[in-house]
Coordinates of C-alpha atoms in Angstrom, one line a residue:
M648 CA 53.4 26.1 47.7
N649 CA 51.1 25.4 50.3
K650 CA 47.1 26.3 48.6
K651 CA 46.0 27.6 51.4
I652 CA 49.1 30.4 51.5
V653 CA 47.5 31.2 47.4
R654 CA 43.6 31.6 49.1
I655 CA 44.6 33.5 51.9
S656 CA 46.5 35.8 49.2
A657 CA 43.9 35.6 46.6
L658 CA 41.5 36.2 49.1
F659 CA 43.5 40.0 50.2
V660 CA 43.4 40.6 46.7
L661 CA 39.1 39.7 46.5
V662 CA 38.4 42.0 49.4
S663 CA 41.2 45.1 48.1
A664 CA 39.6 44.9 44.9
C665 CA 36.1 45.3 45.7
A666 CA 36.9 48.8 47.7
F667 CA 38.8 49.5 45.1
A668 CA 36.5 49.4 42.3
Q669 CA 33.8 50.6 44.8
K670 CA 36.1 53.5 45.1
K671 CA 36.6 53.9 41.5
G672 CA 33.3 53.3 39.4
V673 CA 33.1 51.7 36.5
I674 CA 36.8 51.3 34.4
Q675 CA 38.0 50.1 31.8
T676 CA 39.3 46.6 30.8
G677 CA 41.8 45.8 27.8
A678 CA 42.7 46.0 24.4
N679 CA 40.2 45.5 21.9
E680 CA 40.5 42.0 20.2
L681 CA 41.1 42.3 16.4
E682 CA 37.9 42.0 15.3
E683 CA 37.9 38.8 13.3
V684 CA 41.5 38.3 12.9
V685 CA 43.0 34.3 12.0
I686 CA 46.7 33.6 12.6
S687 CA 47.1 30.1 12.8
D688 CA 47.4 29.3 9.1
S689 CA 50.1 32.0 8.2
K690 CA 51.8 32.4 11.9
F691 CA 50.6 36.2 10.9
A692 CA 47.2 38.7 11.1
L693 CA 44.9 37.2 8.4
P694 CA 41.4 39.0 7.8
K695 CA 39.2 35.9 8.8
E696 CA 37.9 35.8 5.2
K697 CA 40.9 36.0 3.4
S698 CA 41.9 32.4 5.1
G699 CA 41.8 29.2 3.0
K700 CA 40.6 27.6 6.6
V701 CA 37.5 27.0 8.2
I702 CA 39.1 28.3 11.4
V703 CA 37.4 28.3 14.8
K704 CA 38.3 30.5 17.3
I705 CA 37.1 31.1 20.7
T706 CA 37.4 34.8 22.2
S707 CA 37.9 36.3 25.2
E708 CA 34.0 37.1 25.3
D709 CA 33.1 34.1 24.7
L710 CA 36.0 32.9 27.4
K711 CA 34.0 35.3 29.4
N712 CA 30.5 34.1 29.0
R713 CA 31.4 30.7 30.2
P714 CA 33.2 31.2 33.2
G715 CA 34.7 28.3 35.9
Q716 CA 34.9 25.9 32.6
S717 CA 38.9 24.1 32.2
V718 CA 40.2 23.8 28.7
A719 CA 40.1 20.5 28.0
S720 CA 35.5 21.6 28.6
V721 CA 36.4 25.0 26.3
L722 CA 37.6 22.5 23.5
S723 CA 35.2 19.4 23.9
T724 CA 32.6 21.8 22.4
V725 CA 34.5 22.5 18.5
A726 CA 33.3 20.6 15.5
G727 CA 35.8 17.5 14.5
V728 CA 37.6 18.2 18.0
E729 CA 36.9 15.1 20.9
I730 CA 38.6 16.0 24.6
N731 CA 38.5 12.5 26.6
G732 CA 38.5 12.5 30.0
N733 CA 37.1 16.2 30.3
Q734 CA 33.9 14.5 32.1
S735 CA 35.8 12.4 34.4
G736 CA 38.2 13.3 37.4
A737 CA 39.6 15.7 37.4
G738 CA 42.9 14.0 37.4
K739 CA 41.9 12.3 34.5
D740 CA 44.6 11.8 31.7
L741 CA 43.8 13.3 28.9
K742 CA 43.1 11.9 25.6
Y743 CA 42.8 14.9 22.5
S744 CA 42.0 13.9 19.4
I745 CA 40.8 16.1 15.8
R746 CA 39.2 14.7 12.9
G747 CA 40.3 11.3 14.5
G748 CA 43.5 12.1 15.4
R749 CA 45.1 11.0 18.3
N750 CA 47.6 13.8 21.2
R751 CA 50.7 12.6 18.9
Q752 CA 49.3 14.2 16.3
T753 CA 47.9 17.6 17.6
L754 CA 49.9 20.0 17.6
I755 CA 49.5 23.1 21.0
L756 CA 50.8 26.0 20.7
I757 CA 50.6 28.5 23.6
D758 CA 51.5 32.2 22.5
G759 CA 52.7 30.8 19.0
V760 CA 55.0 28.3 20.0
P761 CA 55.2 25.1 20.4
V762 CA 54.6 23.4 23.7
T763 CA 55.6 19.6 24.2
D764 CA 56.8 17.4 27.1
A765 CA 59.4 14.8 25.7
S766 CA 59.2 11.9 28.6
Q767 CA 55.4 11.4 27.9
T768 CA 55.1 8.2 26.2
T769 CA 53.4 9.9 22.7
Q770 CA 55.8 13.0 23.4
E771 CA 51.9 14.9 24.3
Y772 CA 51.8 18.4 26.0
D773 CA 49.4 17.9 29.7
L774 CA 46.4 20.5 28.9
R775 CA 45.3 20.0 32.6
L776 CA 48.9 22.5 33.6
L777 CA 46.9 25.2 31.7
P778 CA 44.3 26.8 33.5
V779 CA 41.5 28.1 31.8
D780 CA 41.4 31.9 33.4
Q781 CA 45.9 32.8 32.0
I782 CA 44.0 32.3 28.0
E783 CA 42.6 35.1 26.4
S784 CA 41.9 33.0 22.8
I785 CA 42.1 29.9 21.6
E786 CA 41.9 28.8 17.6
V787 CA 41.9 25.4 16.5
M788 CA 42.8 25.1 12.6
K789 CA 41.8 21.2 11.9
G790 CA 43.4 19.5 8.6
A791 CA 47.5 18.5 8.2
A792 CA 49.8 21.9 9.3
S793 CA 53.2 20.2 9.7
T794 CA 54.3 22.7 6.8
L795 CA 54.7 25.9 9.5
Y796 CA 54.7 24.0 12.9
G797 CA 56.7 20.8 11.7
T798 CA 56.6 16.9 12.9
G799 CA 53.0 16.7 15.5
A800 CA 50.6 19.0 13.2
A801 CA 49.3 15.7 11.3
T802 CA 45.0 16.3 12.5
G803 CA 45.7 19.9 13.6
V804 CA 46.8 22.9 15.6
I805 CA 45.7 24.8 19.0
N806 CA 46.8 27.6 18.7
I807 CA 46.4 29.3 22.3
T808 CA 47.3 33.6 23.1
L809 CA 47.4 33.7 26.8
K810 CA 46.5 37.2 28.9
K811 CA 48.3 40.3 27.7
A812 CA 48.8 43.9 29.3
A813 CA 45.8 46.2 30.0
T814 CA 46.0 49.5 27.7
K815 CA 46.9 51.0 30.9
A816 CA 49.5 52.6 34.0
I817 CA 47.8 50.3 36.1
A818 CA 44.8 47.1 36.3
G819 CA 43.9 43.8 37.6
N820 CA 42.5 40.9 37.9
V821 CA 40.6 38.9 40.8
Y822 CA 38.2 35.9 40.7
A823 CA 37.3 33.1 42.7
N824 CA 34.8 29.8 42.4
I825 CA 33.6 27.2 44.4
G826 CA 31.6 23.8 43.1
T827 CA 30.7 20.3 43.4
Q828 CA 32.9 17.1 42.2
T829 CA 30.3 14.5 42.4
T830 CA 29.4 11.0 40.3
V831 CA 25.4 10.4 39.2
K832 CA 25.8 7.5 42.3
D833 CA 27.5 9.6 45.3
K834 CA 25.4 13.0 45.1
D835 CA 27.5 14.8 47.5
Y836 CA 27.1 18.2 46.8
S837 CA 29.1 20.4 49.1
P838 CA 32.3 22.4 48.3
Q839 CA 34.6 19.7 46.9
E840 CA 36.3 22.1 43.9
Y841 CA 37.9 25.5 44.8
N842 CA 39.8 27.5 42.2
Q843 CA 41.2 31.4 42.7
G844 CA 43.4 34.0 41.4
F845 CA 44.7 36.9 40.6
S846 CA 46.3 39.0 38.4
F847 CA 48.6 42.7 37.4
N848 CA 48.7 43.6 34.7
G849 CA 49.2 47.3 32.6
R850 CA 51.3 49.2 30.3
T851 CA 53.2 52.4 29.1
E852 CA 55.1 54.1 26.2
K853 CA 57.5 51.6 26.1
F854 CA 56.8 49.0 29.1
N855 CA 54.3 46.8 29.4
Y856 CA 53.8 43.9 31.9
F857 CA 51.3 40.8 32.9
A858 CA 51.6 38.6 36.0
S859 CA 49.3 36.2 37.4
L860 CA 48.6 33.9 39.5
N861 CA 46.1 30.9 39.8
S862 CA 45.6 27.8 41.8
T863 CA 43.1 25.1 41.6
E864 CA 42.0 21.8 44.7
T865 CA 39.5 19.2 44.0
T866 CA 38.5 15.9 45.6
G867 CA 35.9 13.9 46.1
M868 CA 35.4 11.3 43.2
S869 CA 37.5 8.5 42.8
E870 CA 39.4 8.3 39.8
A871 CA 38.5 4.5 39.2
R872 CA 34.3 3.9 39.2
P873 CA 33.5 0.7 41.6
A874 CA 33.1 -2.1 40.1
S875 CA 29.3 -2.7 42.4
D876 CA 27.6 -0.2 44.4
T877 CA 28.1 -1.9 47.7
E878 CA 32.2 -1.0 46.8
D879 CA 33.2 2.2 48.5
F880 CA 36.7 4.3 46.6
E881 CA 38.7 6.2 48.1
K882 CA 38.0 10.1 46.7
D883 CA 40.9 11.2 44.9
S884 CA 42.6 14.6 44.4
F885 CA 43.7 17.0 42.4
S886 CA 46.2 20.1 42.5
R887 CA 47.7 22.7 40.2
V888 CA 48.7 26.3 40.7
N889 CA 50.5 28.1 37.7
T890 CA 52.4 31.6 37.9
L891 CA 53.1 33.4 34.9
V892 CA 55.4 36.8 34.4
K893 CA 55.1 38.5 30.7
L894 CA 57.3 41.4 30.2
G895 CA 57.6 44.1 27.1
F896 CA 59.5 46.5 25.9
T897 CA 58.8 48.5 23.0
P898 CA 61.9 51.0 22.1
T899 CA 60.6 51.5 18.7
K900 CA 57.4 51.9 16.6
Q901 CA 59.1 49.4 14.3
L902 CA 61.5 47.1 17.3
S903 CA 59.5 45.0 20.5
F904 CA 61.3 42.9 22.3
D905 CA 59.0 40.1 24.7
F906 CA 60.3 37.7 27.5
F907 CA 58.1 35.7 29.6
A908 CA 57.9 32.6 32.2
N909 CA 56.4 29.9 34.4
Y910 CA 56.0 28.0 36.8
D911 CA 53.3 24.9 37.2
R912 CA 52.9 22.3 39.7
L913 CA 50.3 19.3 39.2
R914 CA 49.6 17.2 41.9
N915 CA 46.9 14.6 41.9
T916 CA 46.5 10.8 43.6
F917 CA 45.8 7.7 41.2
D918 CA 44.3 4.4 41.2
N919 CA 45.2 1.3 39.3
D920 CA 42.9 0.8 36.7
S921 CA 39.9 -0.4 36.1
F922 CA 37.8 -0.4 38.1
V923 CA 40.6 -0.7 40.9
D924 CA 41.3 1.5 43.9
D925 CA 44.1 3.1 45.1
L926 CA 44.9 4.6 48.7
T927 CA 48.5 5.0 47.7
N928 CA 49.4 6.3 43.7
Y929 CA 49.7 10.0 43.6
S930 CA 51.1 11.6 40.5
K931 CA 53.3 15.0 40.1
S932 CA 54.8 17.5 37.3
E933 CA 56.7 20.4 37.5
Q934 CA 57.3 22.7 34.4
Y935 CA 59.6 26.0 34.3
R936 CA 59.7 27.2 30.8
V937 CA 61.3 30.3 29.7
G938 CA 61.1 32.6 26.3
F939 CA 62.1 35.4 24.1
S940 CA 60.5 36.9 21.1
P941 CA 62.3 40.2 19.4
K942 CA 59.5 42.1 16.8
Y943 CA 61.2 43.9 13.9
K944 CA 58.5 45.5 11.7
Y945 CA 60.3 47.4 8.5
E946 CA 58.7 48.4 5.5
K947 CA 57.0 45.8 3.7
G948 CA 57.7 43.2 6.2
E949 CA 57.9 41.8 9.7
L950 CA 61.2 39.5 11.2
V951 CA 60.2 37.3 13.9
V952 CA 62.4 34.9 16.5
N953 CA 60.2 32.6 19.1
T954 CA 63.0 31.2 21.6
V955 CA 61.9 29.2 23.6
A956 CA 63.3 26.3 27.0
A957 CA 61.3 24.3 28.9
S958 CA 62.0 21.4 31.2
I959 CA 59.4 19.0 32.7
N960 CA 59.7 17.0 35.8
R961 CA 56.8 13.9 36.7
D962 CA 57.1 11.8 39.4
Y963 CA 54.7 8.1 39.6
F964 CA 54.4 6.4 43.5
S965 CA 52.0 3.3 41.9
Y966 CA 52.8 -0.3 43.3
G967 CA 54.2 0.7 46.0
S968 CA 57.4 2.1 44.1
L969 CA 58.5 5.1 42.6
S970 CA 59.0 6.3 38.5
E971 CA 60.4 9.1 38.4
Y972 CA 61.2 11.2 34.6
K973 CA 62.9 14.3 33.7
S974 CA 63.2 15.9 30.1
R975 CA 64.2 19.0 28.6
N976 CA 63.1 20.7 25.1
V977 CA 64.4 23.9 23.5
S978 CA 62.7 26.2 20.3
A979 CA 64.1 27.8 18.4
D980 CA 61.5 29.7 14.9
A981 CA 63.1 32.7 13.5
F982 CA 60.3 33.8 10.6
N983 CA 60.5 36.7 8.2
K984 CA 57.4 38.2 6.0
Y985 CA 57.8 39.9 2.8
Q986 CA 55.1 42.4 1.2
I987 CA 55.8 41.9 -2.6
N988 CA 52.6 43.4 -3.0
S989 CA 49.3 44.4 -2.3
E990 CA 48.2 40.6 -2.7
L991 CA 50.8 38.4 -2.3
F992 CA 53.1 38.1 0.5
V993 CA 55.5 35.4 1.6
I994 CA 57.0 33.9 5.1
G995 CA 59.9 32.1 4.8
G996 CA 61.6 30.3 8.1
A997 CA 63.6 28.0 10.0
Q998 CA 63.3 26.6 13.0
Y999 CA 65.6 23.8 15.0
Q1000 CA 63.8 21.4 18.4
F1001 CA 65.8 20.3 20.4
F1002 CA 64.3 17.1 23.0
D1003 CA 66.0 15.4 25.0
M1004 CA 64.8 12.4 28.7
S1005 CA 65.2 10.7 31.7
A1006 CA 63.8 8.1 33.6
N1007 CA 64.2 6.5 36.5
T1008 CA 62.2 3.0 37.8
S1009 CA 62.0 0.5 39.5
W1010 CA 62.6 -1.8 36.1
S1011 CA 65.0 0.3 34.3
S1012 CA 67.0 3.9 33.8
L1013 CA 67.4 5.7 31.0
S1014 CA 70.0 8.7 30.5
E1015 CA 69.3 11.9 28.8
K1016 CA 72.6 11.2 27.0
L1017 CA 70.9 8.4 24.9
A1018 CA 67.4 9.6 24.2
T1019 CA 67.9 12.6 22.6
F1020 CA 67.2 14.3 19.4
N1021 CA 66.9 17.1 17.0
L1022 CA 65.2 19.1 14.2
I1023 CA 66.6 21.9 11.9
D1024 CA 63.1 22.6 9.2
P1025 CA 64.0 25.5 7.0
Y1026 CA 60.9 25.6 5.0
V1027 CA 58.6 29.0 3.5
T1028 CA 54.7 30.1 2.8
A1029 CA 53.1 32.2 0.1
V1030 CA 49.8 34.0 0.8
Y1031 CA 48.3 35.2 -2.2
N1032 CA 44.8 36.2 -1.6
S1033 CA 44.0 39.1 -5.1
D1034 CA 41.3 41.8 -5.6
F1035 CA 38.5 39.5 -6.9
G1036 CA 37.9 37.0 -4.7
L1037 CA 40.8 34.0 -5.3
N1038 CA 43.0 33.6 -2.3
I1039 CA 45.7 30.8 -2.5
N1040 CA 47.8 29.9 0.7
A1041 CA 50.7 27.2 -0.6
G1042 CA 54.2 26.6 1.2
A1043 CA 56.3 23.5 2.1
R1044 CA 59.1 22.5 4.7
L1045 CA 61.7 20.0 5.1
N1046 CA 62.6 18.1 8.0
I1047 CA 66.1 17.1 9.0
H1048 CA 65.7 14.2 11.4
S1049 CA 69.0 13.5 13.9
R1050 CA 67.9 10.1 13.6
Y1051 CA 65.4 10.5 10.3
G1052 CA 66.9 12.4 7.7
N1053 CA 65.0 14.6 5.6
N1054 CA 61.8 14.9 4.6
L1055 CA 59.7 16.8 2.7
V1056 CA 56.2 18.2 3.9
Y1057 CA 53.8 20.8 2.3
N1058 CA 50.3 22.3 1.2
I1059 CA 48.0 24.0 -0.8
N1060 CA 45.1 25.8 0.2
P1061 CA 43.3 27.9 -2.6
S1062 CA 39.9 29.3 -1.4
F1063 CA 37.7 31.1 -3.4
S1064 CA 35.0 34.4 -2.2
F1065 CA 32.4 35.6 -4.1
K1066 CA 31.6 38.9 -4.6
E1067 CA 27.8 39.1 -5.7
I1068 CA 27.3 36.4 -3.4
P1069 CA 27.9 36.2 0.0
L1070 CA 29.8 32.8 0.0
K1071 CA 33.8 31.4 0.2
L1072 CA 34.5 27.9 -0.9
V1073 CA 37.9 26.6 0.1
S1074 CA 39.8 23.3 0.1
S1075 CA 43.0 22.3 0.9
Y1076 CA 45.2 19.3 0.1
S1077 CA 48.2 18.7 3.4
T1078 CA 50.7 16.3 4.4
A1079 CA 52.0 15.5 7.6
Y1080 CA 55.3 14.4 9.9
I1081 CA 55.4 12.6 12.8
T1082 CA 58.7 10.8 14.3
P1083 CA 58.5 8.6 17.5
S1084 CA 58.5 9.7 20.7
L1085 CA 61.6 9.1 22.4
Y1086 CA 60.0 7.1 24.7
Q1087 CA 58.7 4.8 22.1
L1088 CA 62.2 4.6 21.0
Y1089 CA 64.4 3.8 24.0
D1090 CA 62.4 2.8 26.6
M1091 CA 64.3 0.1 27.7
T1092 CA 60.5 -2.3 28.3
Y1093 CA 58.2 -1.2 26.0
G1094 CA 61.3 0.9 22.8
N1095 CA 61.2 0.1 19.7
L1096 CA 64.5 2.1 17.6
N1097 CA 62.8 0.0 14.9
L1098 CA 60.7 2.6 14.0
N1099 CA 59.5 4.4 11.7
P1100 CA 58.3 7.9 11.4
E1101 CA 54.3 7.9 10.8
K1102 CA 53.4 10.4 7.5
N1103 CA 49.2 11.8 7.1
S1104 CA 48.2 13.1 4.3
T1105 CA 45.2 14.9 4.0
V1106 CA 41.9 16.5 1.9
E1107 CA 39.8 18.5 2.3
A1108 CA 36.7 21.2 0.4
G1109 CA 33.3 23.4 2.2
F1110 CA 32.2 26.6 2.1
E1111 CA 31.1 28.9 4.3
L1112 CA 28.5 31.7 4.0
N1113 CA 26.9 34.3 5.8
L1114 CA 23.1 35.3 5.3
L1115 CA 21.5 38.3 6.1
K1116 CA 24.6 40.3 7.2
K1117 CA 26.6 38.1 8.7
K1118 CA 23.7 36.8 11.1
I1119 CA 23.5 33.3 9.7
N1120 CA 26.9 32.0 9.5
L1121 CA 26.5 28.2 8.0
N1122 CA 30.1 26.8 7.7
T1123 CA 30.8 22.7 6.1
V1124 CA 34.1 20.9 5.0
A1125 CA 34.5 17.0 4.3
F1126 CA 38.0 15.3 5.6
Y1127 CA 39.7 12.6 4.5
R1128 CA 42.7 11.7 6.3
Q1129 CA 45.4 8.4 5.2
E1130 CA 48.2 7.9 8.0
D1131 CA 50.6 5.7 6.6
N1132 CA 53.7 3.8 9.2
S1133 CA 50.7 4.3 12.1
I1134 CA 52.7 4.2 16.1
S1135 CA 50.4 1.0 17.9
F1136 CA 51.3 -0.6 21.2
A1137 CA 51.5 -4.0 21.8
S1138 CA 52.1 -6.1 25.2
T1139 CA 55.4 -6.8 23.5
G1140 CA 56.0 -2.7 23.2
Y1141 CA 55.0 -0.3 20.5
Y1142 CA 54.8 -1.0 16.7
N1143 CA 54.2 0.2 13.2
I1144 CA 51.3 -0.7 11.7
T1145 CA 51.3 -2.4 8.3
G1146 CA 48.9 -0.6 5.8
K1147 CA 47.0 3.0 5.4
H1148 CA 44.4 3.9 7.2
N1149 CA 42.3 6.2 6.8
A1150 CA 39.8 8.9 8.5
K1151 CA 36.8 10.6 7.2
G1152 CA 34.3 13.0 7.6
V1153 CA 32.3 15.7 8.0
E1154 CA 32.2 18.9 9.7
T1155 CA 29.1 21.6 10.3
M1156 CA 28.8 24.6 11.6
L1157 CA 25.2 26.9 11.7
S1158 CA 25.0 30.7 14.2
Y1159 CA 22.0 32.2 13.6
T1160 CA 22.3 36.4 16.1
L1161 CA 18.6 36.9 15.6
N1162 CA 19.3 40.4 17.6
D1163 CA 21.5 41.7 20.2
K1164 CA 20.5 39.9 22.5
L1165 CA 19.7 36.0 21.4
T1166 CA 22.3 33.8 19.6
L1167 CA 21.5 30.3 18.7
R1168 CA 25.2 28.3 17.8
G1169 CA 25.4 24.6 16.6
N1170 CA 28.0 21.9 15.1
Y1171 CA 28.0 18.3 14.3
T1172 CA 30.9 16.5 13.2
F1173 CA 30.4 13.4 11.2
T1174 CA 33.6 11.0 11.9
Q1175 CA 34.4 7.5 10.4
V1176 CA 37.8 6.0 11.1
E1177 CA 39.1 2.7 10.6
K1178 CA 38.9 0.4 13.5
A1179 CA 42.9 0.6 13.8
L1180 CA 42.5 4.3 14.8
S1181 CA 39.3 4.0 16.5
L1182 CA 39.5 4.2 20.2
Y1183 CA 37.1 6.8 22.3
V1184 CA 36.6 8.8 18.4
P1185 CA 32.4 9.6 18.2
K1186 CA 31.1 8.4 14.2
H1187 CA 28.4 11.4 15.3
K1188 CA 29.1 14.3 18.1
V1189 CA 25.9 17.6 18.5
N1190 CA 27.1 20.7 20.3
A1191 CA 23.9 23.7 20.5
A1192 CA 23.7 26.1 22.1
I1193 CA 21.6 29.1 24.1
D1194 CA 23.0 32.6 23.9
F1195 CA 20.9 35.2 25.7
Q1196 CA 21.8 38.8 27.2
P1197 CA 18.7 40.7 28.6
T1198 CA 19.4 43.7 29.2
T1199 CA 23.5 44.1 29.2
R1200 CA 24.4 43.2 32.4
T1201 CA 23.2 39.5 32.2
F1202 CA 23.4 37.0 30.5
F1203 CA 22.0 32.8 30.5
N1204 CA 23.8 30.3 28.4
V1205 CA 22.2 26.4 28.3
S1206 CA 24.1 23.8 26.0
Y1207 CA 24.3 20.4 25.3
Q1208 CA 26.5 17.6 24.1
Y1209 CA 25.5 14.3 22.7
V1210 CA 28.1 12.2 21.9
D1211 CA 28.3 8.6 20.0
Q1212 CA 28.8 5.5 20.9
R1213 CA 32.5 4.9 20.5
D1214 CA 35.6 2.1 20.7
D1215 CA 37.5 1.4 23.8
A1216 CA 39.3 -1.6 24.9
L1217 CA 40.0 -2.5 29.2
F1218 CA 43.1 -4.3 29.5
D1219 CA 44.6 -6.8 31.5
P1220 CA 46.9 -5.6 33.7
V1221 CA 49.2 -8.5 33.9
T1222 CA 49.3 -8.5 30.6
F1223 CA 48.5 -5.6 28.9
D1224 CA 46.1 -7.4 26.1
P1225 CA 43.0 -5.4 25.5
L1226 CA 39.6 -6.3 25.6
P1227 CA 37.4 -5.1 23.2
V1228 CA 34.5 -2.9 24.1
V1229 CA 31.8 -0.5 22.6
L1230 CA 30.6 2.5 25.2
D1231 CA 27.5 3.6 24.8
A1232 CA 26.3 7.2 23.6
Y1233 CA 25.7 10.2 26.3
Q1234 CA 23.6 13.5 26.8
L1235 CA 24.7 15.5 28.3
L1236 CA 22.7 19.2 29.6
N1237 CA 24.2 22.3 30.6
A1238 CA 23.9 25.9 31.7
T1239 CA 25.3 29.3 32.8
A1240 CA 23.9 32.8 34.3
K1241 CA 26.5 35.6 34.5
Y1242 CA 25.6 38.8 36.7
E1243 CA 27.2 42.0 36.5
L1244 CA 27.1 43.8 40.6
I1245 CA 29.3 46.9 38.8
K1246 CA 29.5 46.8 35.3
N1247 CA 32.2 45.7 33.5
T1248 CA 34.2 45.7 37.0
M1249 CA 31.9 43.0 39.5
T1250 CA 30.8 40.0 37.9
V1251 CA 29.3 37.0 39.7
F1252 CA 28.4 33.7 38.7
A1253 CA 26.5 29.9 38.5
S1254 CA 26.5 27.5 36.1
A1255 CA 25.3 24.2 36.7
T1256 CA 26.4 20.0 34.3
N1257 CA 24.8 17.6 33.4
I1258 CA 21.4 18.9 34.9
L1259 CA 19.9 15.4 34.0
N1260 CA 22.2 13.6 36.3
E1261 CA 23.3 11.4 33.0
D1262 CA 25.3 8.4 33.9
F1263 CA 27.7 7.4 31.4
Y1264 CA 31.7 5.9 30.6
E1265 CA 35.1 8.3 28.6
V1266 CA 36.4 5.6 29.7
I1267 CA 35.5 2.5 30.5
G1268 CA 36.3 1.6 34.5
Y1269 CA 36.5 5.2 35.4
S1270 CA 34.6 7.6 37.0
T1271 CA 32.3 10.7 35.6
R1272 CA 30.5 13.7 37.1
G1273 CA 27.0 13.4 38.1
R1274 CA 25.0 16.4 37.8
N1275 CA 27.0 19.9 39.6
F1276 CA 27.4 22.7 40.5
K1277 CA 29.6 26.1 41.2
L1278 CA 29.2 29.7 42.2
G1279 CA 32.2 32.3 40.8
L1280 CA 33.4 36.4 41.5
N1281 CA 35.2 38.3 39.5
I1282 CA 36.7 41.2 39.6
N1283 CA 39.0 43.7 37.4
F1284 CA 40.4 47.1 38.6

């Protein structure tokens, strides 16, 4: 889709929305969120105080108060989460880590449905495909969660909920923002980043709909960093277009049907390697997803069926040759909640997943008839919430893999909430199972058919404390995770690391709401991992923020982030043999100001990132953003 068409369309809707807003005045937006409810640890809405996990929920209000950010930037502020690449150029690939893990050990869910790319090296989903403007809320649940979500959920689950229809017949939103995109040494503060989009949605008694279009175009930075100040690398570009359509039909109070379809296109240019420029390399990715979810509520429970089919095509042009990758995946997850009594309910279900991939490169080709596997996983979970404070979440799942046979995973998650004092104790033990990706198994050059699945086990314990009528919230969790058969890469291909390796750490989060105008928030993460697992993982990480709302229309945020030293490797471009390096620690200071020109309708914002113009590396040899600015306008109608 031509980016000029998207910009003109957004501008047209923006002008129309302004006129509509002035005519109508103040208009209420969509339905209010359920207060203090989480879904990640049971697949159904559960009061947060009854959950045995410390689940971080990034609400729609949190996202509104930090406009202009990417999904990666938002997630990087969560305790225990590291998103490597979110401070680099927009086209830089992302490496996400929860509790010292890697991409393949973190499962991404969108509206409760797992999203993956079977053609990727480790089958992970590319978070760059998703604009934050389509997101309603995000839940981050740390620890192994394979019992509910299957292979890949070894260190945590990032559960993303997309925006839904409003409560009225016709509603909408349009936004546009522009920003700079510059490094510390190349101070070009002209506009180089453009984000725009609009959505329409509504609801009647039996029908609801939501449709959106989002676009991003960025240039201004070279992906690779020049080795000296005398070199001048060309500026790499990043372009993304996203469309989403959701339709719902509720013929009765008990029965509902939801359908969605979306298309995501990402294109970027990139460089050859660390400190190495290139003028011709590019990457293009197209994703098509469709899904259908019927739900039926009855007297003692609810039956849900989540189905999705996805296809992803990726083209890479580098070193003068084109490589083409394609993948398909299908997931059907049917599960039922049955309320045995007021204190106990059981979730039982089964999930089917199918994956295949094909590759066509200058050095080899791979057929989807060969690179394919499927899984059928029955599972059961019981949730007990007593009236005296004891809560227990326990379950098991049998992974039935077409290549690796049967594997059982399980979890036990007891917690206790004291009635006399506002204290909750949490603990859990859980196991996980990660199969090698199709690429790791079948790639003609680096694949290894003798790879064994990884196995993980995690134990954690901690507490959550609420004081002064929940104005102060403090929680701390310590964890110990052990990996067996960890998969690694060398110049000869993929292999299992011999023996067991561990990661351990502590996560602490504190928030203090002084009054309705001022909130202080902060978190600290300590993560210690063995050398075999330590790439890009900081030992210490701190996030702190001040939210100040002097009036109902005005909001200010100042945030600080400290990221400790990290292990990295400078790879030989010929042999791929790594040369170990240690990246220096860095700190970032950011600020955002937001003002409602028309209450609940028209908002403007301005933000500044890396205000101190800190010079640092996220990945050795690649550029990072210096001091940058962004301005934006958002209209609800």
